[in-house]
Amino acid sequence: MRNWSRLKQYADTHGVGYTMRRCAEKAGQVVLGTWDRQRRKEEPSGAELAAQRTDQPPAGLISVVIPVYNTREIFLRELMDSLQAQTYENWEAIFYDGGSDRAETVALLDRQAKEEPRFRVIHAGENLRIAGNTNAAIALARGEYIALCDHDDVLSPDALWRMAEAICRDHPDLLYSDEDMMTENGRRHMDPHRKPDFQPETLAADNYMSHLGVIRAELLREAGGLREGYDGSQDHELYLRLAQRTHRITHVPYILYTWRKVSTSLSRTHLDQCLWAGCRANMDLSPIPVTAVPVDRRIRLWYDFPRNIRTEAVIFCSEEEGCRAALEDLEAQAPWPNLTATLAVTDLEGLRETLNQAAAESTADYLLFLDAAGMVETRHFFRELLMYAQMDGVGGVTPVVVDRKNRITFGGWVKGRNDQAGLRNGAGGPRDRMNKVHNVDGVSPCCMMVRRDQFVPFGTRDPGKRYVYTPHAAFLCEDMAVIGMAPEA
């Protein structure tokens, strides 16, 4: 009954068609092992693992901290086996047992501690919960870097070697890898999560970094480790806090960690609790005051921003009449105070030059570039774009651009990804990405907002700028020629 309720809730949010596609994909992974076969192709070969064992990066000791409480013997054994299979040899694993009363858990910990000198087992008298048990283990860690690991998950054999290699190359403060999941019995893998490099706006709305996380011990202790009161999102809160302290963050683009899909995990049994904890983390840590609440099983953020700002809409079209009609529609559909407009009459060939000139001559605080062939679809259009355009370093914000059948035609450029075109708006796509605010590699003049002092002229590129996609503002436009003109191309 619970599974049916979850399926119905998913279908209500994402649509029946997309839900059926996802069910078929999941069935293929669980029953037919479609991801297992692909995974085996990507795994390092025996020869590669042997080469890693003979080529040890001089990264020093890595401490793997593992909070334990009444872990099932088979889960704990699989984790221990994955640690002992590591090709990087300079590691220690600290198992901090928070007062387990399951005999098999205690017996396995004690037996393995005698057989593997790199296993350090601490039996505490009480369960300090995830944050407390992890912090106690962190206090005992001797490594320069500390890896966070759950008690029922597993590492790939090259996990610590890949991290050590990145440590020697980049000297980062924080590293994270790609990951996937496995069924509770460990027989099938599923849902590979190939992550982007560090993205601040993505991290605020979604803890995409998660596992495997490796942190410089000095920074982790200075930050105070995990904080109590964020159960279910304690690692999200930690990453948000660390990202405010350092920009030396490295993404290691290999699937090095497998998260076990346990039916009793907090994220499955008490998702709302986890989401509320993530919301509180954002409200506690954001440099811009923000209100955050769970909406449709996601973190929804509303940032404060000045209400007296001046915004100029640069509306472009090949005919002035079309520009004027678009302005009237904008004022009717999304009224906004202190709004002025420039009607940029130009053809596609002269578009970049015309838009750049309009931006250079503007005295407004913010610029909204708008294709007159499109139409604003959401009443709070300005608010949703301004919330992110106000942030330092943001070179442009795009809404979701849809066609008349409410299919996504554009949601920002992302290198190496083309899984959004044709997707029904609201379906979400992989990891529900298109229903969450996230960073992209570029936006389009078809519809974008930017703070004027952050504007990068079309046809040029500033690698220091970030771009943001928000699904909470929508723009109807089917003119793919304009959508296809990348501002930084």
mmCIF file of N, CA, C and O in Angstrom, residues 4 12 48-49 84 91 118 120 189 196 210 215 239 257 259 261 277 291 299 302 328 350 364 399 433 462 464:
data_model
loop_
_atom_site.group_PDB
_atom_site.id
_atom_site.type_symbol
_atom_site.label_atom_id
_atom_site.label_comp_id
_atom_site.label_asym_id
_atom_site.label_seq_id
_atom_site.Cartn_x
_atom_site.Cartn_y
_atom_site.Cartn_z
ATOM 1 N N TRP A 4 2.269 1.816 -3.478
ATOM 2 C CA TRP A 4 1.249 2.368 -4.369
ATOM 3 C C TRP A 4 1.054 3.856 -4.110
ATOM 4 O O TRP A 4 0.909 4.642 -5.052
ATOM 5 N N ASP A 12 1.460 12.014 -9.833
ATOM 6 C CA ASP A 12 0.788 13.309 -9.713
ATOM 7 C C ASP A 12 1.771 14.455 -9.947
ATOM 8 O O ASP A 12 1.411 15.505 -10.487
ATOM 9 N N GLU A 48 44.410 -2.486 -14.202
ATOM 10 C CA GLU A 48 44.423 -1.097 -13.702
ATOM 11 C C GLU A 48 44.518 -1.058 -12.180
ATOM 12 O O GLU A 48 45.249 -0.239 -11.618
ATOM 13 N N LEU A 49 43.781 -1.937 -11.511
ATOM 14 C CA LEU A 49 43.841 -1.981 -10.050
ATOM 15 C C LEU A 49 45.227 -2.395 -9.578
ATOM 16 O O LEU A 49 45.752 -1.847 -8.592
ATOM 17 N N GLN A 84 39.002 -3.187 2.716
ATOM 18 C CA GLN A 84 40.217 -4.003 2.609
ATOM 19 C C GLN A 84 40.644 -4.221 1.165
ATOM 20 O O GLN A 84 41.799 -4.549 0.909
ATOM 21 N N TRP A 91 45.462 4.143 4.704
ATOM 22 C CA TRP A 91 44.169 4.564 5.240
ATOM 23 C C TRP A 91 43.937 3.896 6.588
ATOM 24 O O TRP A 91 44.577 2.905 6.946
ATOM 25 N N ARG A 118 44.266 -1.791 10.394
ATOM 26 C CA ARG A 118 43.809 -0.456 9.979
ATOM 27 C C ARG A 118 42.387 -0.171 10.437
ATOM 28 O O ARG A 118 41.909 0.950 10.288
ATOM 29 N N ARG A 120 39.951 0.557 13.385
ATOM 30 C CA ARG A 120 39.929 1.006 14.780
ATOM 31 C C ARG A 120 38.472 1.029 15.237
ATOM 32 O O ARG A 120 37.651 1.731 14.661
ATOM 33 N N HIS A 189 22.734 -3.000 -9.018
ATOM 34 C CA HIS A 189 23.038 -1.579 -8.919
ATOM 35 C C HIS A 189 22.061 -0.803 -9.790
ATOM 36 O O HIS A 189 21.516 -1.336 -10.766
ATOM 37 N N PRO A 196 27.836 17.209 -11.441
ATOM 38 C CA PRO A 196 28.591 18.330 -12.013
ATOM 39 C C PRO A 196 29.700 18.762 -11.074
ATOM 40 O O PRO A 196 29.769 18.334 -9.923
ATOM 41 N N SER A 210 26.829 14.883 -1.639
ATOM 42 C CA SER A 210 26.652 13.663 -0.865
ATOM 43 C C SER A 210 27.925 12.823 -0.806
ATOM 44 O O SER A 210 28.956 13.278 -0.355
ATOM 45 N N ILE A 215 37.207 15.345 3.205
ATOM 46 C CA ILE A 215 37.398 16.720 3.671
ATOM 47 C C ILE A 215 38.731 16.843 4.392
ATOM 48 O O ILE A 215 39.120 15.946 5.151
ATOM 49 N N TYR A 239 27.991 20.487 4.042
ATOM 50 C CA TYR A 239 28.544 20.943 2.769
ATOM 51 C C TYR A 239 28.212 22.408 2.506
ATOM 52 O O TYR A 239 29.050 23.150 1.970
ATOM 53 N N TYR A 257 31.301 5.271 -4.952
ATOM 54 C CA TYR A 257 30.523 4.996 -3.743
ATOM 55 C C TYR A 257 29.169 4.433 -4.147
ATOM 56 O O TYR A 257 28.540 4.912 -5.090
ATOM 57 N N TRP A 259 25.469 3.573 -2.526
ATOM 58 C CA TRP A 259 24.559 3.777 -1.397
ATOM 59 C C TRP A 259 23.518 2.672 -1.413
ATOM 60 O O TRP A 259 22.851 2.449 -2.423
ATOM 61 N N LYS A 261 20.086 0.941 -0.786
ATOM 62 C CA LYS A 261 18.702 1.401 -0.710
ATOM 63 C C LYS A 261 17.958 0.592 0.349
ATOM 64 O O LYS A 261 17.291 -0.403 0.056
ATOM 65 N N ALA A 277 14.903 19.594 7.448
ATOM 66 C CA ALA A 277 16.260 19.833 7.946
ATOM 67 C C ALA A 277 17.093 20.565 6.899
ATOM 68 O O ALA A 277 17.862 21.474 7.226
ATOM 69 N N THR A 291 13.561 32.229 2.866
ATOM 70 C CA THR A 291 12.526 31.377 3.431
ATOM 71 C C THR A 291 12.547 30.068 2.651
ATOM 72 O O THR A 291 12.594 30.082 1.418
ATOM 73 N N ILE A 299 13.153 20.979 -1.895
ATOM 74 C CA ILE A 299 13.420 22.188 -1.130
ATOM 75 C C ILE A 299 13.078 23.394 -1.997
ATOM 76 O O ILE A 299 13.622 23.554 -3.093
ATOM 77 N N TRP A 302 12.846 30.931 -1.255
ATOM 78 C CA TRP A 302 12.447 32.292 -1.625
ATOM 79 C C TRP A 302 13.425 33.265 -0.970
ATOM 80 O O TRP A 302 13.379 33.505 0.237
ATOM 81 N N GLU A 328 3.261 44.945 -23.932
ATOM 82 C CA GLU A 328 1.914 44.999 -23.352
ATOM 83 C C GLU A 328 1.574 43.670 -22.679
ATOM 84 O O GLU A 328 0.995 43.645 -21.588
ATOM 85 N N GLY A 350 21.843 40.815 -36.725
ATOM 86 C CA GLY A 350 22.358 41.932 -35.940
ATOM 87 C C GLY A 350 21.958 41.879 -34.472
ATOM 88 O O GLY A 350 22.133 42.867 -33.743
ATOM 89 N N ALA A 364 19.540 50.941 -15.764
ATOM 90 C CA ALA A 364 18.740 50.156 -14.822
ATOM 91 C C ALA A 364 19.633 49.272 -13.964
ATOM 92 O O ALA A 364 20.821 49.061 -14.265
ATOM 93 N N PRO A 399 14.487 31.147 -17.167
ATOM 94 C CA PRO A 399 13.339 30.345 -16.739
ATOM 95 C C PRO A 399 13.308 29.066 -17.554
ATOM 96 O O PRO A 399 14.140 28.844 -18.440
ATOM 97 N N ARG A 433 15.891 16.781 -12.011
ATOM 98 C CA ARG A 433 16.725 17.975 -12.173
ATOM 99 C C ARG A 433 15.952 19.186 -12.674
ATOM 100 O O ARG A 433 16.138 20.307 -12.182
ATOM 101 N N ASP A 462 32.971 34.860 -19.885
ATOM 102 C CA ASP A 462 33.667 35.110 -18.623
ATOM 103 C C ASP A 462 33.581 33.827 -17.802
ATOM 104 O O ASP A 462 32.523 33.505 -17.251
ATOM 105 N N GLY A 464 34.429 33.147 -14.989
ATOM 106 C CA GLY A 464 34.166 33.370 -13.578
ATOM 107 C C GLY A 464 32.688 33.539 -13.247
ATOM 108 O O GLY A 464 32.324 33.640 -12.073
#
